[in-house]
């Protein structure tokens, strides 16, 4: 999933400048085991990605129970947390992502009309 | 997971964890409650972070209890720098697996709430940190920052409650810090969740001098000191002053030590001060308080005892020079290490700093006598009450250590002389009052013992003078208007000298007379003897002559009888 990030970052920045429509998204979702809340978050982000970012996103789901060190690295406090690594700026969404509008707005995605 | 069961219904004495913070453990009679959460609250800059940090560092260093420090405000580099300012090598503790530091950054602008969540991420990090060093202690600094970062306070509050429960269940002795609110102990009401122990730190500036205070607001199930205790954040961490806990329990001896002035010792029932007592010397300007103090120190050093001289007015060099002028040579004691000077402007530090510094020094050099000259300068630093409480603490401490303390205090001539600036006279065991006596157009120095507990002391007002050989207390001349001093005394002395002289001369004259009589008598005796001898000889001659004549008669008679051929029986 992590392929050539440096280049991607530069590209993504360029794209971000051009507009949201074709920017590449790198997303990480930190969940805590397979609780209903985690499930909901995973379902929600997958739906958003498939509907709005098809073909231009990377999504990694990380179980912090399995990798507690990653919580320290990424400074995870709440669960679930979605981290938008790219395009900049870095953003964290806490919660189960059920407030779709808020997520889309935060991700700077213009919903297809 | 639970390594600690909830205690049953019966009362269980709170088990305590020593913090290792100097002084704190004696205020809390043993430390913080083990396996529970203690809230440390205070305004910004009162030392909450340092408190938490030292709790962990001491735990790791002194008690081999590893700790986890979670900062919500500063990153790891900043924490390491903070630690270094107290002389803690945090990096080393981390690499020795005695400390784990984590920085939880909460940036409001980066975070968006999109639904239900919990703070499991924080729990996992904490668990990860605790497990990686086997921690027994945790410090969370300042968990209230979460309220700024996370908008949903309902979730946050529920999660914090869960967090404290969670830490308790794991047996973690935890310190959480909080900012003091306007009307509450913490801005976000954290004290609601922490019911075991609450410590309040305070930092106030009174008359441009700052003092730090610590108070234990609450300690469930344990006795604790309730006062505000001054504390200091020095090069070596926190020092809290629990001095009042010494109380009045110190023992006293009967041993006495010299004041350095033989005639003053004589006034103090012949033996001087009590060892371990507090001697107070008060007087107006220029009455020689410092000289008295120096003489006392000199005497101690002569006995080979150690002395500490805290000077709040003059530099050590100045004191030594001045004392040399009255023949008190302090330089040699300083050179030999028996005497140590500590000179400081009172305003250089806050009160508690002075106090702790003095106690620190006393602990370090363990002197037999301590001089504070003058302590009346200290009120520049704080209020009347504060200074008195500080002096009280210091005196309690010194008495408890068996140190004989001499304080000098300047009294202004206007006020009642029998009063000290900070009202500590009741603490003094021996109180010498030095005063200037104005009479006959002169100012002279007089002293008297206002009180001296536990001894029959002189009640006289004595004049004393500075000589090349120290302080000399003079004889008392009482005139019609009280004690005679200065030239009046000199005149009186002269008068007495004249009288003595006259008497001496008279005696001398009489003695000569007596001698004369004796020699006359002896001459006469010799003469009589001679005459007697002469008469004795002439009388003896006469007796001899008569005896010879008597014999001659007898011889003649015999010869006559022979010639007459008379029989021998018939006579005549």
XYZ file of C-alpha atoms in Angstrom:
685
model
C 0.000 0.000 0.000
C 2.837 2.374 0.695
C 4.214 2.844 -2.769
C 6.536 5.633 -3.608
C 5.189 8.033 -1.086
C 7.541 10.871 -1.764
C 6.471 11.242 -5.318
C 2.902 10.768 -4.339
C 3.122 13.536 -1.835
C 4.427 16.009 -4.359
C 1.882 14.908 -6.929
C -0.886 15.071 -4.439
C 0.054 18.572 -3.446
C -0.037 19.648 -7.069
C -3.339 18.001 -7.485
C -4.653 19.576 -4.336
C -3.835 22.935 -5.799
C -5.599 22.126 -9.008
C -8.742 21.115 -7.260
C -10.280 18.433 -5.191
C -11.697 16.450 -8.021
C -8.639 14.468 -8.960
C -6.420 14.667 -5.816
C -5.034 11.383 -4.549
C -6.080 10.411 -1.041
C -3.999 8.487 1.479
C -6.157 7.484 4.411
C -5.562 5.435 7.518
C -8.262 4.227 9.800
C -7.290 3.269 13.331
C -9.772 1.024 15.054
C -9.825 -0.939 18.280
C -10.625 -4.509 17.494
C -13.869 -5.501 15.869
C -16.296 -3.623 18.013
C -19.553 -2.516 16.396
C -18.183 0.997 16.367
C -15.071 -0.136 14.511
C -17.217 -2.050 12.048
C -19.370 0.977 11.441
C -16.358 3.161 10.850
C -14.843 0.724 8.386
C -18.120 0.371 6.525
C -18.589 4.138 6.376
C -15.139 5.007 5.117
C -15.247 2.247 2.506
C -18.545 3.600 1.286
C -17.175 7.134 1.014
C -14.072 5.989 -0.781
C -15.951 3.850 -3.265
C -18.523 6.496 -3.959
C -16.352 9.583 -4.153
C -12.708 8.610 -4.482
C -12.774 5.577 -6.645
C -9.393 4.874 -8.154
C -7.551 7.620 -6.347
C -7.313 6.525 -2.774
C -5.270 4.327 -0.496
C -6.957 3.108 2.647
C -5.219 1.238 5.420
C -7.134 -0.075 8.394
C -5.021 -0.568 11.493
C -6.071 -2.330 14.655
C -4.288 -0.536 17.447
C -4.767 -3.508 19.736
C -2.521 -5.389 17.354
C -0.063 -2.544 16.843
C -0.080 -0.388 19.955
C 3.148 1.282 18.852
C 1.376 2.693 15.810
C -0.982 4.592 18.120
C 2.023 6.354 19.594
C 3.539 7.063 16.183
C 0.395 8.506 14.709
C -0.636 10.172 17.971
C -3.946 8.385 18.193
C -6.114 9.350 21.108
C -9.652 8.428 20.221
C -10.994 5.386 18.495
C -11.945 5.092 15.802
C -9.736 7.752 14.195
C -9.409 8.359 10.494
C -6.199 10.111 9.523
C -6.037 11.917 6.240
C -2.322 11.831 5.447
C -2.857 13.221 1.962
C -3.762 15.536 0.479
C -2.513 18.106 2.978
C -3.318 19.419 5.452
C -3.177 16.504 7.859
C -6.530 15.921 9.405
C -7.986 13.591 11.979
C -11.570 12.479 12.115
C -12.625 10.938 15.343
C -15.752 8.897 15.653
C -17.439 6.230 13.647
C -17.742 8.474 10.559
C -21.491 8.237 10.574
C -21.818 11.972 10.045
C -21.147 11.584 6.314
C -21.584 15.217 5.433
C -19.077 16.255 8.039
C -16.596 13.687 6.749
C -16.965 14.722 3.124
C -16.616 18.360 4.069
C -13.575 17.614 6.138
C -12.015 15.522 3.386
C -12.705 18.377 1.019
C -14.716 16.139 -1.273
C -17.445 17.730 -3.272
C -20.251 15.241 -3.376
C -21.301 14.254 -6.879
C -24.606 15.788 -7.555
C -5.745 -8.025 34.339
C -6.680 -6.710 37.733
C -3.693 -6.965 39.978
C -5.444 -5.208 42.749
C -8.793 -6.053 44.173
C -11.073 -3.471 45.559
C -10.712 -3.348 49.268
C -13.571 -4.784 51.229
C -16.035 -3.023 53.412
C -13.817 -3.016 56.448
C -11.608 -0.030 56.901
C -8.182 -0.535 55.399
C -5.389 1.821 56.211
C -4.220 3.622 53.124
C -0.994 2.172 51.851
C 1.426 4.831 50.802
C 4.052 5.295 48.185
C 6.948 7.516 49.157
C 7.356 10.217 46.569
C 11.022 10.778 47.273
C 10.314 14.505 47.089
C 12.164 16.106 49.994
C 9.797 16.984 52.783
C 6.586 15.939 51.086
C 6.603 12.472 52.537
C 6.692 13.778 56.066
C 3.756 16.132 55.457
C 1.732 13.279 54.027
C 3.055 10.903 56.673
C 4.485 8.535 54.134
C 3.683 9.640 50.627
C 0.836 9.409 48.167
C -1.865 6.753 48.308
C -0.645 3.624 46.593
C -2.517 2.552 43.518
C -4.632 5.665 43.526
C -4.793 8.930 41.721
C -3.556 12.155 43.190
C -4.552 15.448 41.688
C -1.932 18.172 41.663
C -3.481 21.479 40.818
C -2.291 25.045 40.607
C -2.032 28.086 38.423
C 0.331 28.131 35.465
C 3.958 28.170 36.541
C 3.427 26.687 39.982
C 5.481 23.616 39.227
C 2.857 20.973 38.510
C 4.792 19.413 35.673
C 7.966 19.364 37.719
C 6.077 17.744 40.562
C 4.886 14.959 38.313
C 8.267 14.563 36.731
C 10.095 14.364 40.037
C 7.581 11.864 41.368
C 8.512 9.541 38.533
C 12.228 10.216 38.576
C 12.529 9.661 42.327
C 10.379 6.596 42.027
C 12.703 5.172 39.418
C 15.923 6.233 41.105
C 15.147 5.630 44.758
C 12.490 2.956 44.821
C 13.069 1.165 41.533
C 9.512 1.826 40.499
C 9.421 2.581 36.785
C 7.106 5.302 35.608
C 5.184 6.570 32.629
C 4.962 10.249 31.870
C 2.248 11.282 29.476
C 2.396 14.874 28.458
C -0.440 16.622 26.740
C 1.431 19.864 26.454
C 5.076 19.345 25.752
C 6.911 16.984 23.479
C 9.555 14.536 24.581
C 12.472 16.839 23.760
C 10.966 19.628 25.808
C 10.364 17.264 28.690
C 13.966 16.093 28.591
C 15.050 19.740 28.708
C 12.690 20.389 31.637
C 14.114 17.442 33.476
C 17.659 18.605 32.854
C 16.843 21.883 34.593
C 16.249 19.890 37.766
C 19.291 17.747 37.181
C 17.336 14.744 35.942
C 18.707 12.714 33.075
C 15.444 11.594 31.544
C 17.008 10.116 28.414
C 19.097 7.814 30.530
C 16.109 6.723 32.594
C 14.293 5.979 29.352
C 17.123 3.903 27.976
C 17.381 2.084 31.322
C 13.713 1.177 30.958
C 12.807 3.049 34.121
C 10.821 5.744 32.385
C 8.548 5.936 29.398
C 7.578 9.289 28.002
C 4.737 9.860 25.617
C 3.493 13.049 24.109
C -0.192 13.165 23.272
C -0.748 16.048 20.940
C -4.258 17.346 20.731
C -4.659 19.909 18.010
C -8.143 21.276 17.796
C -7.764 22.431 14.211
C -6.780 18.973 13.015
C -9.602 17.144 14.670
C -13.121 16.707 13.505
C -15.816 14.761 15.236
C -17.790 12.532 12.936
C -19.743 10.367 15.262
C -19.422 8.140 18.250
C -15.987 7.512 19.656
C -14.119 6.671 22.829
C -10.594 7.336 24.050
C -9.467 3.766 23.652
C -6.460 5.063 21.725
C -5.216 6.775 24.853
C -5.834 3.652 26.918
C -3.883 1.535 24.466
C -0.992 3.929 24.507
C -0.987 3.991 28.265
C -1.133 0.225 28.451
C 1.635 -0.013 25.883
C 3.756 2.422 27.885
C 3.038 0.755 31.227
C 3.789 -2.681 29.864
C 6.988 -1.683 28.134
C 8.689 -0.562 31.377
C 6.593 -2.441 33.933
C 5.463 0.876 35.370
C 4.159 1.379 38.887
C 3.757 5.131 38.629
C 2.018 7.298 36.079
C 1.900 11.034 35.599
C -0.595 12.669 33.258
C 0.262 16.274 32.505
C -2.138 18.070 31.933
C -5.037 15.876 31.065
C -7.287 18.899 30.986
C -5.779 19.830 27.653
C -8.110 17.239 26.223
C -11.015 19.524 26.956
C -9.551 22.074 24.600
C -8.995 19.502 21.870
C -12.137 17.426 22.032
C -15.430 19.236 21.721
C -17.635 16.497 23.110
C -17.125 16.927 26.828
C -19.783 14.361 27.676
C -17.715 11.621 26.076
C -14.531 13.060 27.511
C -15.854 13.106 31.050
C -17.127 9.576 30.815
C -13.824 8.444 29.403
C -11.777 10.225 32.060
C -13.828 8.568 34.727
C -13.128 5.251 33.025
C -9.441 6.115 32.746
C -9.000 6.825 36.445
C -10.879 3.640 37.286
C -8.684 1.776 34.842
C -5.483 3.157 36.381
C -6.724 2.288 39.850
C -7.557 -1.239 38.766
C -4.034 -1.616 37.509
C -2.627 -0.429 40.821
C -0.938 2.559 39.246
C -0.029 5.329 41.638
C -0.985 8.226 39.452
C -0.497 11.940 39.462
C -2.703 14.019 37.269
C -2.135 17.711 36.996
C -4.798 20.300 36.481
C -5.012 24.030 36.034
C -6.663 25.822 38.852
C -10.019 27.328 37.985
C -11.536 30.532 39.197
C -13.826 29.089 41.819
C -12.823 25.467 41.703
C -9.684 23.480 42.212
C -9.455 22.694 38.527
C -10.890 24.366 35.487
C -12.764 21.310 34.322
C -13.690 19.947 37.703
C -11.247 17.043 37.663
C -11.443 16.909 41.443
C -14.819 15.270 40.863
C -13.074 12.175 39.611
C -10.175 12.157 41.985
C -11.257 11.725 45.522
C -8.218 10.272 47.206
C -5.670 13.017 47.388
C -5.549 16.588 46.163
C -2.470 18.777 46.409
C -2.613 22.452 45.650
C 0.452 24.355 44.484
C 0.555 28.077 44.717
C 2.970 30.700 43.564
C 2.430 34.204 44.762
C 4.302 37.393 44.594
C 4.202 39.560 47.662
C 6.028 42.825 47.508
C 7.960 41.771 44.453
C 9.223 38.583 45.993
C 7.810 35.285 44.925
C 7.075 32.417 47.220
C 5.859 28.966 46.404
C 3.404 27.175 48.638
C 2.045 23.688 48.794
C -1.073 22.573 50.573
C -2.713 19.220 50.893
C -6.340 19.988 50.325
C -7.533 16.499 50.875
C -6.144 13.101 51.656
C -8.788 10.525 52.169
C -8.096 8.035 54.899
C -4.881 9.603 56.057
C -3.706 12.254 58.389
C -1.706 15.000 56.817
C -0.311 18.412 57.582
C -2.913 21.015 56.794
C -0.715 24.056 56.609
C 0.600 25.797 53.599
C 4.146 24.672 53.285
C 6.696 26.704 51.443
C 8.551 24.829 48.777
C 11.328 25.452 46.390
C 12.207 24.183 42.973
C 15.966 24.141 43.032
C 18.776 22.581 41.025
C 17.930 19.335 42.678
C 14.197 19.228 42.373
C 11.473 19.997 44.841
C 12.099 20.706 48.473
C 9.056 21.055 50.678
C 9.461 22.389 54.178
C 7.557 20.386 56.732
C 9.446 22.024 59.523
C 6.465 22.687 61.735
C 6.031 18.977 62.056
C 9.022 18.989 64.363
C 6.799 20.846 66.770
C 7.886 21.322 70.331
C 9.123 17.831 70.869
C 12.821 18.610 70.899
C 14.752 17.604 73.960
C 16.905 20.038 75.853
C 20.095 19.529 77.752
C 21.647 21.223 80.694
C 24.900 21.818 78.933
C 26.024 25.416 78.798
C 28.254 27.259 76.407
C 30.158 30.460 76.806
C 29.008 33.684 75.257
C 32.629 34.556 74.607
C 32.508 37.349 77.189
C 33.485 36.023 80.629
C 31.627 38.690 82.522
C 28.498 38.087 80.456
C 28.745 34.407 81.310
C 28.939 35.499 84.904
C 25.734 37.457 84.471
C 24.122 34.322 83.065
C 24.454 32.538 86.368
C 28.137 32.046 85.704
C 27.923 29.545 82.886
C 26.720 31.261 79.729
C 23.921 30.250 77.381
C 22.189 26.900 77.311
C 23.394 24.725 74.504
C 20.777 24.417 71.805
C 18.913 27.490 72.936
C 17.928 30.558 71.024
C 19.731 33.728 71.944
C 18.239 36.961 70.793
C 20.236 40.155 70.792
C 18.280 43.257 70.052
C 19.370 46.818 70.067
C 19.335 50.081 68.254
C 21.827 50.925 65.545
C 25.454 50.860 66.554
C 25.026 49.092 69.860
C 27.359 46.289 68.881
C 25.010 43.453 68.043
C 27.278 42.105 65.330
C 30.271 42.330 67.636
C 28.444 40.301 70.265
C 27.612 37.756 67.592
C 31.186 37.641 66.338
C 32.497 37.191 69.866
C 30.130 34.300 70.348
C 31.285 32.696 67.112
C 34.901 33.286 68.048
C 34.386 31.532 71.366
C 32.785 28.551 69.664
C 35.663 28.250 67.213
C 38.165 28.503 70.061
C 36.507 25.452 71.550
C 36.996 23.778 68.194
C 33.315 23.820 67.285
C 31.883 24.619 63.901
C 29.970 27.785 63.286
C 27.803 29.115 60.489
C 27.444 32.866 60.103
C 24.529 34.055 57.985
C 25.094 37.665 57.133
C 22.211 39.636 55.694
C 23.782 43.037 55.924
C 27.519 42.983 55.526
C 29.934 41.021 53.403
C 32.117 38.439 55.164
C 35.217 40.502 54.458
C 33.661 43.537 56.018
C 32.611 41.603 59.085
C 36.066 40.122 59.500
C 37.747 43.472 59.082
C 35.450 45.157 61.546
C 35.829 42.426 64.104
C 39.610 42.512 63.780
C 39.409 46.107 65.017
C 38.145 44.895 68.367
C 40.622 42.058 68.477
C 38.281 39.300 67.344
C 40.167 37.443 64.670
C 37.661 35.533 62.582
C 39.910 35.136 59.559
C 41.809 32.253 61.092
C 38.595 30.351 61.782
C 37.398 30.934 58.279
C 40.731 29.737 56.928
C 40.718 26.658 59.103
C 37.202 25.837 57.971
C 35.574 26.016 61.388
C 33.655 29.116 60.469
C 31.612 29.423 57.321
C 30.062 32.629 56.106
C 26.947 32.845 54.008
C 26.217 36.338 52.925
C 23.113 37.170 50.986
C 20.943 40.161 50.358
C 17.575 39.410 51.936
C 15.819 40.524 48.806
C 17.863 38.221 46.597
C 15.400 35.392 47.121
C 12.026 34.646 48.556
C 11.653 33.713 52.172
C 11.320 30.031 51.683
C 14.430 30.050 49.592
C 16.392 31.651 52.409
C 14.928 29.247 54.876
C 15.679 26.211 52.832
C 19.104 27.420 51.989
C 19.898 27.882 55.645
C 18.551 24.491 56.556
C 20.438 22.954 53.687
C 23.671 24.547 54.894
C 23.072 23.545 58.499
C 22.486 20.002 57.365
C 25.609 20.062 55.268
C 28.141 21.500 57.695
C 26.435 20.500 60.943
C 27.536 23.507 62.981
C 27.354 23.795 66.727
C 26.421 27.454 66.625
C 24.564 29.498 64.061
C 24.433 33.258 63.829
C 21.913 35.172 61.777
C 22.936 38.769 61.581
C 20.565 40.467 61.422
C 17.369 38.576 60.899
C 15.437 41.807 61.186
C 16.332 42.462 57.560
C 14.284 39.540 56.414
C 10.894 41.232 56.678
C 11.926 43.111 53.560
C 11.132 39.882 51.831
C 7.737 39.001 53.093
C 4.957 39.956 55.393
C 5.164 39.963 59.149
C 3.278 36.683 59.403
C 5.340 34.932 56.796
C 8.611 35.963 58.317
C 7.494 34.928 61.740
C 6.376 31.561 60.540
C 9.618 31.135 58.659
C 11.724 32.087 61.646
C 9.631 29.791 63.778
C 10.230 26.930 61.445
C 13.912 27.658 61.291
C 14.182 27.887 65.048
C 12.238 24.694 65.540
C 14.555 23.043 63.141
C 17.720 24.404 64.730
C 16.571 23.592 68.231
C 15.636 20.158 67.091
C 19.162 19.745 65.791
C 20.702 20.977 69.044
C 22.236 24.020 67.427
C 22.728 27.108 69.562
C 21.385 29.996 67.564
C 22.106 33.652 67.984
C 19.871 36.110 66.213
C 20.468 39.796 66.119
C 17.695 42.218 65.488
C 17.720 45.917 64.966
C 15.121 47.811 66.886
C 14.294 51.306 65.886
C 14.657 53.729 68.711
C 11.141 55.000 68.243
C 9.374 51.781 69.026
C 9.256 49.878 72.222
C 12.673 48.425 72.698
C 11.364 45.311 74.275
C 9.757 44.257 71.056
C 11.146 42.661 67.968
C 10.143 43.373 64.412
C 8.631 40.024 63.765
C 7.482 39.304 67.242
C 9.640 36.292 67.837
C 10.801 37.396 71.233
C 8.600 34.789 72.850
C 10.663 32.152 71.105
C 13.924 33.402 72.537
C 15.408 31.580 75.485
C 17.890 34.275 76.302
C 17.311 37.841 75.310
C 20.006 40.437 75.618
C 18.996 43.978 75.102
C 21.663 46.441 74.051
C 20.887 50.082 74.375
C 22.509 53.396 74.235
C 22.415 55.327 77.445
C 22.431 59.057 76.986
C 23.718 60.943 79.972
C 26.108 63.767 80.647
C 26.119 64.720 76.973
C 27.308 61.314 75.865
C 25.998 58.120 74.373
C 27.286 55.030 75.967
C 26.449 51.386 75.550
C 24.557 49.490 78.128
C 23.160 46.022 78.176
C 20.918 43.927 80.288
C 19.452 40.477 80.230
C 15.801 40.893 79.525
C 15.173 37.265 80.083
C 17.005 34.015 80.239
C 14.930 30.955 80.725
C 15.985 28.379 83.209
C 18.721 30.253 84.999
C 19.189 32.816 87.698
C 20.546 35.670 85.694
C 21.783 39.085 86.625
C 19.269 41.874 86.683
C 21.765 44.674 86.392
C 22.180 47.119 83.602
C 25.806 46.911 82.658
C 27.948 49.193 80.637
C 30.235 47.592 78.109
C 33.004 48.914 75.950
C 34.913 47.728 72.952
C 38.577 47.242 73.605
C 41.420 45.973 71.483
C 40.752 42.623 73.078
C 37.083 42.289 72.502
C 34.066 43.331 74.457
C 34.535 44.224 78.078
C 31.691 44.507 80.518
C 32.485 47.075 83.147
C 31.810 47.364 86.823
C 28.589 48.869 87.852
C 28.521 52.384 89.275
C 25.165 53.407 90.396
C 24.686 57.092 90.920
C 21.700 59.040 92.072
C 20.281 58.887 88.526
C 20.854 55.251 87.815
C 23.783 53.525 86.227
C 26.721 55.783 85.599
C 28.252 55.478 82.187
C 30.922 57.092 80.101
C 32.797 60.027 81.574
C 30.446 60.256 84.513
C 31.484 56.740 85.288
C 35.093 57.682 84.679
C 34.749 60.597 87.095
C 33.177 58.322 89.609
C 35.932 55.819 89.053
C 38.533 58.554 89.528
C 36.889 59.710 92.697
C 36.959 56.225 94.037
C 40.514 55.866 92.917
C 41.437 59.014 94.853
C 39.758 57.734 97.966
C 41.514 54.455 97.652
C 44.787 56.225 97.127
C 44.298 58.347 100.231
C 43.504 55.341 102.320
C 46.448 53.479 100.941
C 48.706 56.366 101.858
C 47.248 56.522 105.336
C 47.828 52.841 105.797
C 51.355 53.209 104.577
C 51.969 56.008 106.996
C 50.610 54.001 109.878
C 52.679 51.043 108.913
C 55.837 53.152 108.870
C 54.902 54.477 112.271
C 54.399 51.013 113.580
C 57.740 49.979 112.240
C 59.367 52.914 113.890
C 57.807 52.046 117.205
C 58.931 48.553 116.869
C 62.532 49.501 116.177
C 62.531 51.922 119.144
C 61.141 49.236 121.334
C 63.745 46.794 120.129
C 66.558 49.285 120.694
C 65.322 49.838 124.211
C 65.111 46.157 124.778
C 68.716 45.757 123.637
C 69.822 48.510 125.985
C 68.061 46.917 128.979
C 69.644 43.619 128.086
C 73.071 45.166 127.989
C 72.575 46.846 131.326
C 71.334 43.644 132.814
C 74.367 41.830 131.504
C 76.634 44.404 133.034
C 74.920 44.289 136.404
C 74.735 40.536 136.276
C 78.510 40.370 135.788
C 79.341 42.827 138.584
C 76.990 41.050 140.990
C 78.535 37.701 140.152
C 81.965 39.159 140.857
C 80.760 40.394 144.218
C 79.347 36.958 145.045
C 82.619 35.334 144.111
C 84.567 37.757 146.266
C 82.289 37.059 149.206
C 82.637 33.329 148.767
C 86.414 33.579 148.701
C 86.357 35.688 151.824
C 84.130 33.092 153.494
C 86.545 30.309 152.645
C 89.453 32.332 153.901
C 87.797 32.773 157.292
C 87.211 29.045 157.585
C 90.825 28.319 156.741
C 92.009 30.774 159.342
C 89.905 29.172 162.026
C 91.407 25.743 161.270
C 94.873 26.995 161.359
C 94.264 28.660 164.762
C 92.945 25.406 166.235
C 95.909 23.492 165.041
C 98.189 25.985 166.625
C 96.350 25.846 170.005
C 96.295 22.027 169.896
C 92.707 21.960 170.814
C 90.730 18.798 170.529
C 88.729 18.502 167.509
C 85.317 18.251 169.219
C 85.701 21.120 171.552
C 85.301 24.356 169.960
C 86.419 27.632 171.108
